[in-house]
Short mmCIF file of C-alpha atoms in Angstrom, two decimals:
data_model
loop_
_atom_site.label_atom_id
_atom_site.label_comp_id
_atom_site.label_asym_id
_atom_site.label_seq_id
_atom_site.Cartn_x
_atom_site.Cartn_y
_atom_site.Cartn_z
CA UNK A 27 -26.47 4.34 33.42
CA UNK A 28 -24.83 7.92 33.62
CA UNK A 29 -21.93 5.92 35.21
CA UNK A 30 -21.56 3.53 32.29
CA UNK A 31 -21.63 6.45 29.75
CA UNK A 32 -19.01 8.45 31.64
CA UNK A 33 -16.87 5.18 31.65
CA UNK A 34 -17.63 4.86 27.77
CA UNK A 35 -16.54 8.30 27.31
CA UNK A 36 -13.39 7.77 29.37
CA UNK A 37 -12.50 4.89 27.46
CA UNK A 38 -12.78 6.75 24.12
CA UNK A 39 -10.95 9.67 25.36
CA UNK A 40 -8.01 7.32 26.62
CA UNK A 41 -8.20 5.42 23.43
CA UNK A 42 -7.89 8.68 21.28
CA UNK A 43 -4.77 9.75 23.88
CA UNK A 44 -3.08 6.63 23.02
CA UNK A 45 -3.53 6.66 19.43
CA UNK A 46 -2.90 10.23 18.71
CA UNK A 47 0.12 10.01 21.11
CA UNK A 48 1.36 7.05 18.80
CA UNK A 49 0.76 9.16 15.80
CA UNK A 50 2.36 12.32 17.09
CA UNK A 51 5.56 10.00 18.11
CA UNK A 52 5.84 8.69 14.48
CA UNK A 53 5.00 11.98 12.79
CA UNK A 54 7.53 13.71 15.09
CA UNK A 55 10.30 11.39 14.53
CA UNK A 56 9.79 11.17 10.82
CA UNK A 57 9.96 15.11 10.52
CA UNK A 58 13.10 15.38 12.50
CA UNK A 59 16.15 13.41 11.42
CA UNK A 60 18.52 12.38 8.75
CA UNK A 61 21.63 9.86 9.09
CA UNK A 62 24.30 10.49 6.71
CA UNK A 63 26.49 7.60 5.56
CA UNK A 64 30.15 7.84 5.15
CA UNK A 65 31.78 4.64 3.94
CA UNK A 66 34.05 5.56 1.19
CA UNK A 67 37.70 6.39 1.57
CA UNK A 68 37.38 9.72 -0.20
CA UNK A 69 37.97 13.20 1.30
CA UNK A 70 35.83 14.64 -1.72
CA UNK A 71 32.87 12.52 -0.10
CA UNK A 72 33.77 13.81 3.33
CA UNK A 73 33.27 17.19 2.34
CA UNK A 74 30.33 16.43 0.29
CA UNK A 75 28.72 14.97 3.54
CA UNK A 76 29.59 17.97 5.61
CA UNK A 77 28.26 20.24 2.89
CA UNK A 78 25.05 18.57 2.80
CA UNK A 79 24.74 18.56 6.47
CA UNK A 80 25.51 22.53 6.49
CA UNK A 81 23.04 23.19 3.73
CA UNK A 82 20.30 21.14 5.44
CA UNK A 83 20.74 23.24 8.57
CA UNK A 84 20.79 26.60 6.59
CA UNK A 85 17.83 25.61 4.71
CA UNK A 86 15.44 24.21 7.22
CA UNK A 87 17.29 25.61 10.42
CA UNK A 88 19.51 23.82 12.78
CA UNK A 89 16.62 23.48 15.32
CA UNK A 90 14.47 21.42 13.10
CA UNK A 91 16.37 18.62 12.15
CA UNK A 92 18.77 16.07 13.88
CA UNK A 93 21.68 15.26 11.71
CA UNK A 94 23.96 12.34 12.54
CA UNK A 95 27.11 11.41 10.41
CA UNK A 96 28.06 7.97 10.76
CA UNK A 97 31.53 6.93 9.29
CA UNK A 98 32.21 3.12 9.05
CA UNK A 99 34.26 0.71 6.80
CA UNK A 100 36.61 2.67 4.42
CA UNK A 101 34.87 6.00 5.53
CA UNK A 102 36.43 5.58 9.23
CA UNK A 103 39.49 7.76 8.25
CA UNK A 104 37.27 10.88 8.15
CA UNK A 105 37.40 10.60 11.76
CA UNK A 106 41.14 9.99 12.27
CA UNK A 107 43.37 12.60 14.00
CA UNK A 108 44.99 13.20 10.81
CA UNK A 109 41.72 13.71 8.92
CA UNK A 110 41.98 16.64 6.37
CA UNK A 111 38.41 17.64 7.35
CA UNK A 112 38.97 17.76 10.92
CA UNK A 113 38.33 21.31 11.66
CA UNK A 114 35.17 21.26 9.44
CA UNK A 115 34.01 18.17 11.58
CA UNK A 116 34.62 20.24 14.67
CA UNK A 117 32.54 23.08 13.21
CA UNK A 118 29.61 20.73 12.29
CA UNK A 119 29.64 19.30 15.91
CA UNK A 120 29.58 22.77 17.20
CA UNK A 121 26.67 23.30 14.81
CA UNK A 122 24.72 20.46 16.53
CA UNK A 123 25.61 17.73 14.20
CA UNK A 124 26.38 14.35 15.73
CA UNK A 125 29.59 12.58 14.08
CA UNK A 126 29.66 8.86 14.88
CA UNK A 127 32.49 6.45 14.37
CA UNK A 128 32.01 2.58 14.22
CA UNK A 129 33.82 0.67 16.61
CA UNK A 130 33.78 -2.52 14.64
CA UNK A 131 35.68 -0.80 12.02
CA UNK A 132 38.00 0.72 14.33
CA UNK A 133 38.77 -2.66 15.82
CA UNK A 134 39.37 -4.24 12.41
CA UNK A 135 41.74 -1.51 11.77
CA UNK A 136 43.48 -1.58 15.34
CA UNK A 137 42.41 1.94 15.87
CA UNK A 138 41.77 3.64 19.35
CA UNK A 139 39.93 6.40 20.71
CA UNK A 140 43.12 7.98 20.86
CA UNK A 141 43.72 7.81 16.99
CA UNK A 142 40.61 9.68 16.66
CA UNK A 143 39.26 13.22 16.60
CA UNK A 144 37.84 14.38 19.87
CA UNK A 145 33.99 15.54 20.13
CA UNK A 146 32.94 12.47 18.23
CA UNK A 147 30.70 9.80 19.48
CA UNK A 148 30.99 5.89 19.27
CA UNK A 149 28.73 3.02 18.32
CA UNK A 150 29.48 -0.67 18.60
CA UNK A 151 28.25 -0.87 14.62
CA UNK A 152 27.81 1.75 12.31
CA UNK A 153 25.44 -0.40 10.09
CA UNK A 154 23.16 -0.91 13.20
CA UNK A 155 23.31 2.57 13.88
CA UNK A 156 22.19 3.42 10.32
CA UNK A 157 19.44 0.88 10.19
CA UNK A 158 18.02 1.75 13.80
CA UNK A 159 17.70 5.65 12.78
CA UNK A 160 15.66 4.53 9.61
CA UNK A 161 13.43 2.52 11.93
CA UNK A 162 12.87 5.37 13.98
CA UNK A 163 11.60 7.21 10.95
CA UNK A 164 14.85 9.28 9.98
CA UNK A 165 15.68 9.81 6.34
CA UNK A 166 18.97 8.33 4.99
CA UNK A 167 21.45 9.99 2.73
CA UNK A 168 24.55 8.72 1.22
CA UNK A 169 26.61 11.32 -0.29
CA UNK B 1 -30.94 2.35 25.44
CA UNK B 2 -28.72 -0.52 27.04
CA UNK B 3 -28.36 -2.02 23.47
CA UNK B 4 -27.22 1.08 22.04
CA UNK B 5 -24.66 1.69 24.78
CA UNK B 6 -23.38 -1.87 24.11
CA UNK B 7 -23.12 -1.09 20.38
CA UNK B 8 -21.29 1.82 20.96
CA UNK B 9 -18.97 0.20 23.29
CA UNK B 10 -18.61 -2.69 20.56
CA UNK B 11 -17.90 0.05 17.97
CA UNK B 12 -15.17 1.50 20.06
CA UNK B 13 -13.24 -1.83 20.68
CA UNK B 14 -13.58 -2.75 16.98
CA UNK B 15 -12.01 0.55 16.17
CA UNK B 16 -9.25 -0.04 18.78
CA UNK B 17 -8.46 -3.43 17.50
CA UNK B 18 -8.41 -2.12 13.96
CA UNK B 19 -6.24 0.81 14.53
CA UNK B 20 -3.77 -1.05 17.10
CA UNK B 21 -3.55 -3.87 14.59
CA UNK B 22 -2.46 -1.51 12.11
CA UNK B 23 0.07 0.19 14.52
CA UNK B 24 1.46 -3.24 15.34
CA UNK B 25 1.88 -4.20 11.81
CA UNK B 26 3.73 -1.02 10.94
CA UNK B 27 5.95 -1.01 14.00
CA UNK B 28 6.71 -4.72 13.37
CA UNK B 29 7.71 -4.17 9.85
CA UNK B 30 9.59 -1.31 10.69
CA UNK B 31 11.86 -3.31 13.35
CA UNK B 32 12.79 -6.10 11.39
CA UNK B 33 14.36 -5.60 7.75
CA UNK B 34 17.17 -3.98 5.96
CA UNK B 35 17.65 -4.11 2.03
CA UNK B 36 21.44 -3.69 1.07
CA UNK B 37 21.78 -2.53 -2.57
CA UNK B 38 24.94 -3.75 -4.76
CA UNK B 39 24.89 -1.90 -8.06
CA UNK B 40 28.62 -1.23 -8.63
CA UNK B 41 30.94 -3.53 -10.51
CA UNK B 42 33.50 -3.53 -7.63
CA UNK B 43 34.31 -6.72 -5.33
CA UNK B 44 35.60 -4.24 -2.69
CA UNK B 45 31.95 -3.18 -2.52
CA UNK B 46 30.64 -6.75 -2.56
CA UNK B 47 32.87 -7.70 0.29
CA UNK B 48 31.69 -4.24 2.11
CA UNK B 49 28.15 -5.46 1.52
CA UNK B 50 28.76 -8.64 2.91
CA UNK B 51 30.59 -7.48 6.01
CA UNK B 52 27.78 -5.18 6.63
CA UNK B 53 25.26 -7.97 6.63
CA UNK B 54 27.58 -10.16 8.88
CA UNK B 55 28.18 -7.05 11.37
CA UNK B 56 24.51 -6.52 11.68
CA UNK B 57 23.78 -10.29 12.40
CA UNK B 58 26.47 -10.31 14.91
CA UNK B 59 25.45 -7.03 16.61
CA UNK B 60 21.79 -7.70 17.08
CA UNK B 61 21.27 -11.56 16.55
CA UNK B 62 20.51 -13.14 13.15
CA UNK B 63 17.16 -14.04 14.48
CA UNK B 64 16.42 -10.33 15.02
CA UNK B 65 16.88 -8.88 11.44
CA UNK B 66 15.92 -9.88 8.15
CA UNK B 67 18.54 -8.78 5.59
CA UNK B 68 18.30 -8.99 1.56
CA UNK B 69 21.30 -8.04 -0.53
CA UNK B 70 19.69 -6.99 -4.10
CA UNK B 71 22.35 -6.97 -6.72
CA UNK B 72 21.50 -5.30 -10.20
CA UNK B 73 22.76 -3.00 -12.81
CA UNK B 74 26.76 -3.17 -13.00
CA UNK B 75 26.39 -5.11 -9.46
CA UNK B 76 24.92 -8.07 -10.99
CA UNK B 77 28.63 -9.71 -11.64
CA UNK B 78 28.58 -10.27 -7.81
CA UNK B 79 26.34 -13.15 -8.29
CA UNK B 80 27.87 -14.63 -11.29
CA UNK B 81 29.28 -18.23 -11.15
CA UNK B 82 33.00 -16.96 -11.24
CA UNK B 83 32.24 -14.28 -8.75
CA UNK B 84 35.30 -13.77 -6.11
CA UNK B 85 32.98 -13.47 -3.37
CA UNK B 86 31.00 -16.96 -4.36
CA UNK B 87 31.98 -18.59 -1.03
CA UNK B 88 31.11 -15.70 1.12
CA UNK B 89 27.81 -15.33 -0.58
CA UNK B 90 27.10 -19.21 -0.07
CA UNK B 91 28.06 -18.60 3.81
CA UNK B 92 25.84 -15.55 4.00
CA UNK B 93 22.86 -17.56 2.58
CA UNK B 94 23.43 -20.14 5.13
CA UNK B 95 23.39 -17.60 7.82
CA UNK B 96 20.12 -16.52 6.67
CA UNK B 97 20.76 -13.63 4.44
CA UNK B 98 18.52 -13.37 1.27
CA UNK B 99 20.66 -12.62 -1.79
CA UNK B 100 18.61 -11.54 -4.70
CA UNK B 101 19.53 -11.00 -8.50
CA UNK B 102 17.78 -8.69 -10.89
CA UNK B 103 16.17 -10.41 -13.97
CA UNK B 104 16.13 -7.12 -15.89
CA UNK B 105 19.67 -6.65 -15.68
CA UNK B 106 20.41 -10.50 -16.51
CA UNK B 107 18.46 -10.16 -19.72
CA UNK B 108 20.40 -7.11 -20.65
CA UNK B 109 23.51 -8.74 -20.09
CA UNK B 110 22.37 -12.12 -21.62
CA UNK B 111 22.62 -14.19 -18.58
CA UNK B 112 20.73 -17.22 -17.64
CA UNK B 113 20.34 -18.69 -14.15
CA UNK B 114 22.91 -21.21 -15.33
CA UNK B 115 25.41 -18.38 -15.36
CA UNK B 116 24.83 -17.43 -11.77
CA UNK B 117 25.67 -18.94 -8.32
CA UNK B 118 23.23 -21.48 -6.63
CA UNK B 119 21.14 -20.53 -3.55
CA UNK B 120 20.11 -17.27 -4.73
CA UNK B 121 16.75 -15.58 -5.12
CA UNK B 122 15.40 -13.84 -8.51
CA UNK B 123 13.19 -10.80 -8.86
CA UNK B 124 11.75 -9.17 -12.05
CA UNK B 125 13.55 -5.62 -11.21
CA UNK B 126 15.79 -5.13 -8.56
CA UNK B 127 14.95 -1.46 -7.98
CA UNK B 128 11.24 -2.36 -7.57
CA UNK B 129 12.46 -4.91 -4.81
CA UNK B 130 14.41 -2.26 -3.30
CA UNK B 131 11.58 0.37 -3.28
CA UNK B 132 8.86 -2.28 -2.15
CA UNK B 133 10.99 -3.42 0.95
CA UNK B 134 11.52 0.18 2.13
CA UNK B 135 7.66 0.76 1.50
CA UNK B 136 7.03 -2.17 3.94
CA UNK B 137 9.30 -0.42 6.59
CA UNK B 138 12.80 -1.90 5.94
CA UNK B 139 15.64 0.51 6.09
CA UNK B 140 18.10 0.79 3.03
CA UNK B 141 21.88 0.43 2.89
CA UNK B 142 23.95 1.05 0.05
CA UNK B 143 27.65 0.33 0.75
CA UNK C 22 -29.46 11.13 27.83
CA UNK C 23 -30.28 10.22 24.26
CA UNK C 24 -28.32 13.50 23.34
CA UNK C 25 -25.20 12.61 25.27
CA UNK C 26 -25.39 9.08 23.57
CA UNK C 27 -25.59 10.81 20.02
CA UNK C 28 -22.95 13.34 20.94
CA UNK C 29 -20.69 10.19 22.11
CA UNK C 30 -21.27 8.39 19.22
CA UNK C 31 -20.48 11.39 16.94
CA UNK C 32 -17.20 11.95 18.94
CA UNK C 33 -16.23 8.15 18.27
CA UNK C 34 -17.03 8.59 14.56
CA UNK C 35 -14.86 11.69 14.54
CA UNK C 36 -12.15 10.30 15.96
CA UNK C 37 -12.37 6.98 13.63
CA UNK C 38 -12.44 9.29 10.68
CA UNK C 39 -9.55 11.45 11.72
CA UNK C 40 -7.23 8.42 12.65
CA UNK C 41 -8.22 6.38 9.63
CA UNK C 42 -7.59 9.56 7.58
CA UNK C 43 -4.27 9.74 8.65
CA UNK C 44 -3.53 6.08 7.95
CA UNK C 45 -4.75 6.19 4.90
CA UNK C 46 -2.59 9.24 3.92
CA UNK C 47 0.51 7.43 5.50
CA UNK C 48 -0.34 4.02 3.47
CA UNK C 49 -1.12 5.90 0.62
CA UNK C 50 2.32 8.15 0.54
CA UNK C 51 4.25 4.87 1.37
CA UNK C 52 2.95 3.02 -1.50
CA UNK C 53 3.81 5.48 -4.43
CA UNK C 54 7.07 7.25 -4.41
CA UNK C 55 10.93 6.97 -4.78
CA UNK C 56 13.21 9.61 -4.78
CA UNK C 57 16.47 8.90 -6.93
CA UNK C 58 19.57 10.67 -5.75
CA UNK C 59 22.28 11.72 -8.63
CA UNK C 60 25.36 13.35 -6.83
CA UNK C 61 28.09 11.78 -8.74
CA UNK C 62 29.89 13.52 -11.92
CA UNK C 63 29.76 10.48 -13.58
CA UNK C 64 27.63 10.03 -16.91
CA UNK C 65 27.57 6.21 -16.28
CA UNK C 66 25.56 6.84 -13.06
CA UNK C 67 23.26 9.38 -14.74
CA UNK C 68 22.18 6.58 -17.38
CA UNK C 69 21.90 4.04 -14.49
CA UNK C 70 19.56 6.55 -12.82
CA UNK C 71 17.44 6.88 -15.87
CA UNK C 72 17.56 3.19 -16.58
CA UNK C 73 16.08 2.47 -12.72
CA UNK C 74 13.45 5.09 -13.32
CA UNK C 75 12.51 3.42 -16.87
CA UNK C 76 12.63 -0.07 -15.45
CA UNK C 77 10.59 0.93 -12.21
CA UNK C 78 7.75 2.33 -14.69
CA UNK C 79 7.89 -0.60 -16.93
CA UNK C 80 7.54 -3.12 -13.95
CA UNK C 81 5.04 -1.53 -11.87
CA UNK C 82 3.28 0.88 -14.39
CA UNK C 83 4.00 4.62 -14.62
CA UNK C 84 0.61 5.40 -13.19
CA UNK C 85 1.47 3.33 -9.83
CA UNK C 86 4.61 5.14 -8.95
CA UNK C 87 6.00 8.53 -8.42
CA UNK C 88 9.44 9.18 -9.20
CA UNK C 89 11.65 12.08 -8.63
CA UNK C 90 15.34 12.37 -9.73
CA UNK C 91 17.19 14.99 -7.81
CA UNK C 92 20.71 16.08 -8.88
CA UNK C 93 23.11 17.82 -6.48
CA UNK C 94 26.50 18.53 -5.76
CA UNK C 95 28.84 16.83 -8.43
CA UNK C 96 25.74 15.42 -9.81
CA UNK C 97 24.38 18.83 -11.27
CA UNK C 98 26.09 18.33 -14.41
CA UNK C 99 23.56 15.89 -15.18
CA UNK C 100 21.25 18.61 -15.88
CA UNK C 101 23.43 21.05 -17.70
CA UNK C 102 22.26 22.09 -21.19
CA UNK C 103 25.33 20.19 -22.69
CA UNK C 104 24.36 16.86 -20.71
CA UNK C 105 24.99 13.94 -22.77
CA UNK C 106 21.94 12.53 -21.19
CA UNK C 107 19.83 15.52 -22.22
CA UNK C 108 17.67 13.76 -24.36
CA UNK C 109 16.94 10.84 -22.19
CA UNK C 110 16.11 13.07 -19.55
CA UNK C 111 13.60 14.86 -21.82
CA UNK C 112 11.95 11.35 -22.54
CA UNK C 113 11.91 10.60 -18.60
CA UNK C 114 10.07 13.78 -17.99
CA UNK C 115 7.75 13.11 -20.89
CA UNK C 116 7.10 9.58 -19.37
CA UNK C 117 6.20 11.42 -16.00
CA UNK C 118 9.46 11.44 -14.12
CA UNK C 119 10.02 14.56 -12.20
CA UNK C 120 13.60 15.72 -12.70
CA UNK C 121 14.66 18.43 -9.95
CA UNK C 122 17.95 20.33 -9.78
CA UNK C 123 19.47 21.80 -6.60
CA UNK C 124 19.81 25.82 -6.72
CA UNK C 125 22.13 25.76 -3.75
CA UNK C 126 24.64 23.78 -6.06
CA UNK C 127 23.77 25.96 -9.04
CA UNK C 128 24.68 29.19 -7.00
CA UNK C 129 28.03 27.55 -6.01
CA UNK C 130 28.98 26.55 -9.45
CA UNK C 131 27.62 29.97 -11.00
CA UNK C 132 24.89 28.26 -12.98
CA UNK C 133 21.76 29.98 -14.03
CA UNK C 134 18.41 28.33 -15.32
CA UNK C 135 19.80 29.50 -18.79
CA UNK C 136 22.40 27.02 -18.30
CA UNK C 137 19.97 24.13 -17.69
CA UNK C 138 17.93 21.67 -19.51
CA UNK C 139 14.22 22.69 -20.17
CA UNK C 140 11.45 20.97 -18.79
CA UNK C 141 13.18 20.27 -15.33
CA UNK C 142 12.14 21.54 -11.88
CA UNK C 143 14.07 23.42 -9.13
CA UNK C 144 14.39 23.15 -5.19
CA UNK C 145 16.25 25.59 -2.85
CA UNK C 146 18.29 22.50 -1.50
CA UNK C 147 18.42 19.05 -3.00
CA UNK C 148 19.14 17.43 0.35
CA UNK C 149 16.32 18.93 1.86
CA UNK C 150 14.16 17.51 -1.08
CA UNK C 151 15.47 14.12 -0.69
CA UNK C 152 14.89 14.17 3.03
CA UNK C 153 11.52 15.61 2.75
CA UNK C 154 10.17 12.85 0.61
CA UNK C 155 11.37 10.11 2.64
CA UNK C 156 9.68 11.63 5.58
CA UNK C 157 6.48 11.67 3.21
CA UNK C 158 6.93 7.82 3.03
CA UNK C 159 8.80 7.68 -0.46
CA UNK C 160 11.69 5.22 -0.72
CA UNK C 161 15.22 6.28 -1.67
CA UNK C 162 17.53 4.96 -4.25
CA UNK C 163 21.11 5.95 -4.87
CA UNK C 164 22.31 4.35 -8.00
#
């Protein structure tokens, strides 16, 4: 009987660990991220996206928030070599902001990685990345 | 005492089933959907929304993602009979994308279902649909 | 032994209460809110945001949804004293919609509270507010 009680207590503890673990994961994911969409061919919007990322880091602390800027469609020009926001993007990357280009869009516009800024990341489809991050609990922002 | 132990084990099992069930539901809902908002009177945006839906289906598989395009406000023209994107919308619907018009907006613009493309869905208020889907765990995209 | 059984039952009950409490909180938060972003210097967008809030309240009942409109960046002009949507914003506030200005943006544009409409709220950074609300389970809308 003692053994059964112990087993029972063990099972309850395991259940608690499992469920609280899931909770911690969910709550953690929800607390930490924001994906910022850039899909306009408009440097004012690019600067606004970069301002938003910087203000967020200044307000909550860069260590407390994961930020990813995803450029796709007409917004891909933000990440081309000749982008007027090139130096600001380098600064953002240095400050821990992930900056990601959509390879789907690049293929459509016959762009290769040689045409793009250095220090950025790539995903097969920007829209999938934006969806995936939200499903992981990240917030969404479209400046 | 044995009976109490069994009751106790039963209660724990019921609790586990209940909570894991809730988790499965939440996780499932979060994995599967994206609602795409069209609220601009701008055919370039309509095409971008349709491209986004198609790229998403190509990237993750049409069977793995529920997509709903909701047109409201100035975006309602996307779904009028004379819409330049009419044939693309028919293709999207055939590919499993749900395309939804806001009846609130239609009333405001004195549009009836006879003025609209065939094969689309209707909701009383587009904005409520967009909110509801996010509360069900769907991601949000505004091209 | 009886005491241990009772302790065990107590622990399970406490766990259930804790976890179901967390669930209720999460589910409750997800059911009730939407944050509406205004970041364009475009009175048509301001009116659309106000229409969206009103349609939502009319559709689901004002008591059933928390709505917050957050104006930041180029959208801050919506909340200036001379805003063409001033009287509509007062109506929205009376109807229970929270209307919030970004102090970051105000500082950047050398605006003080004396330059702004009465009856609005303030946050240090609009983008943080928009992120926080989503992390609390609110939906997001960008008209």
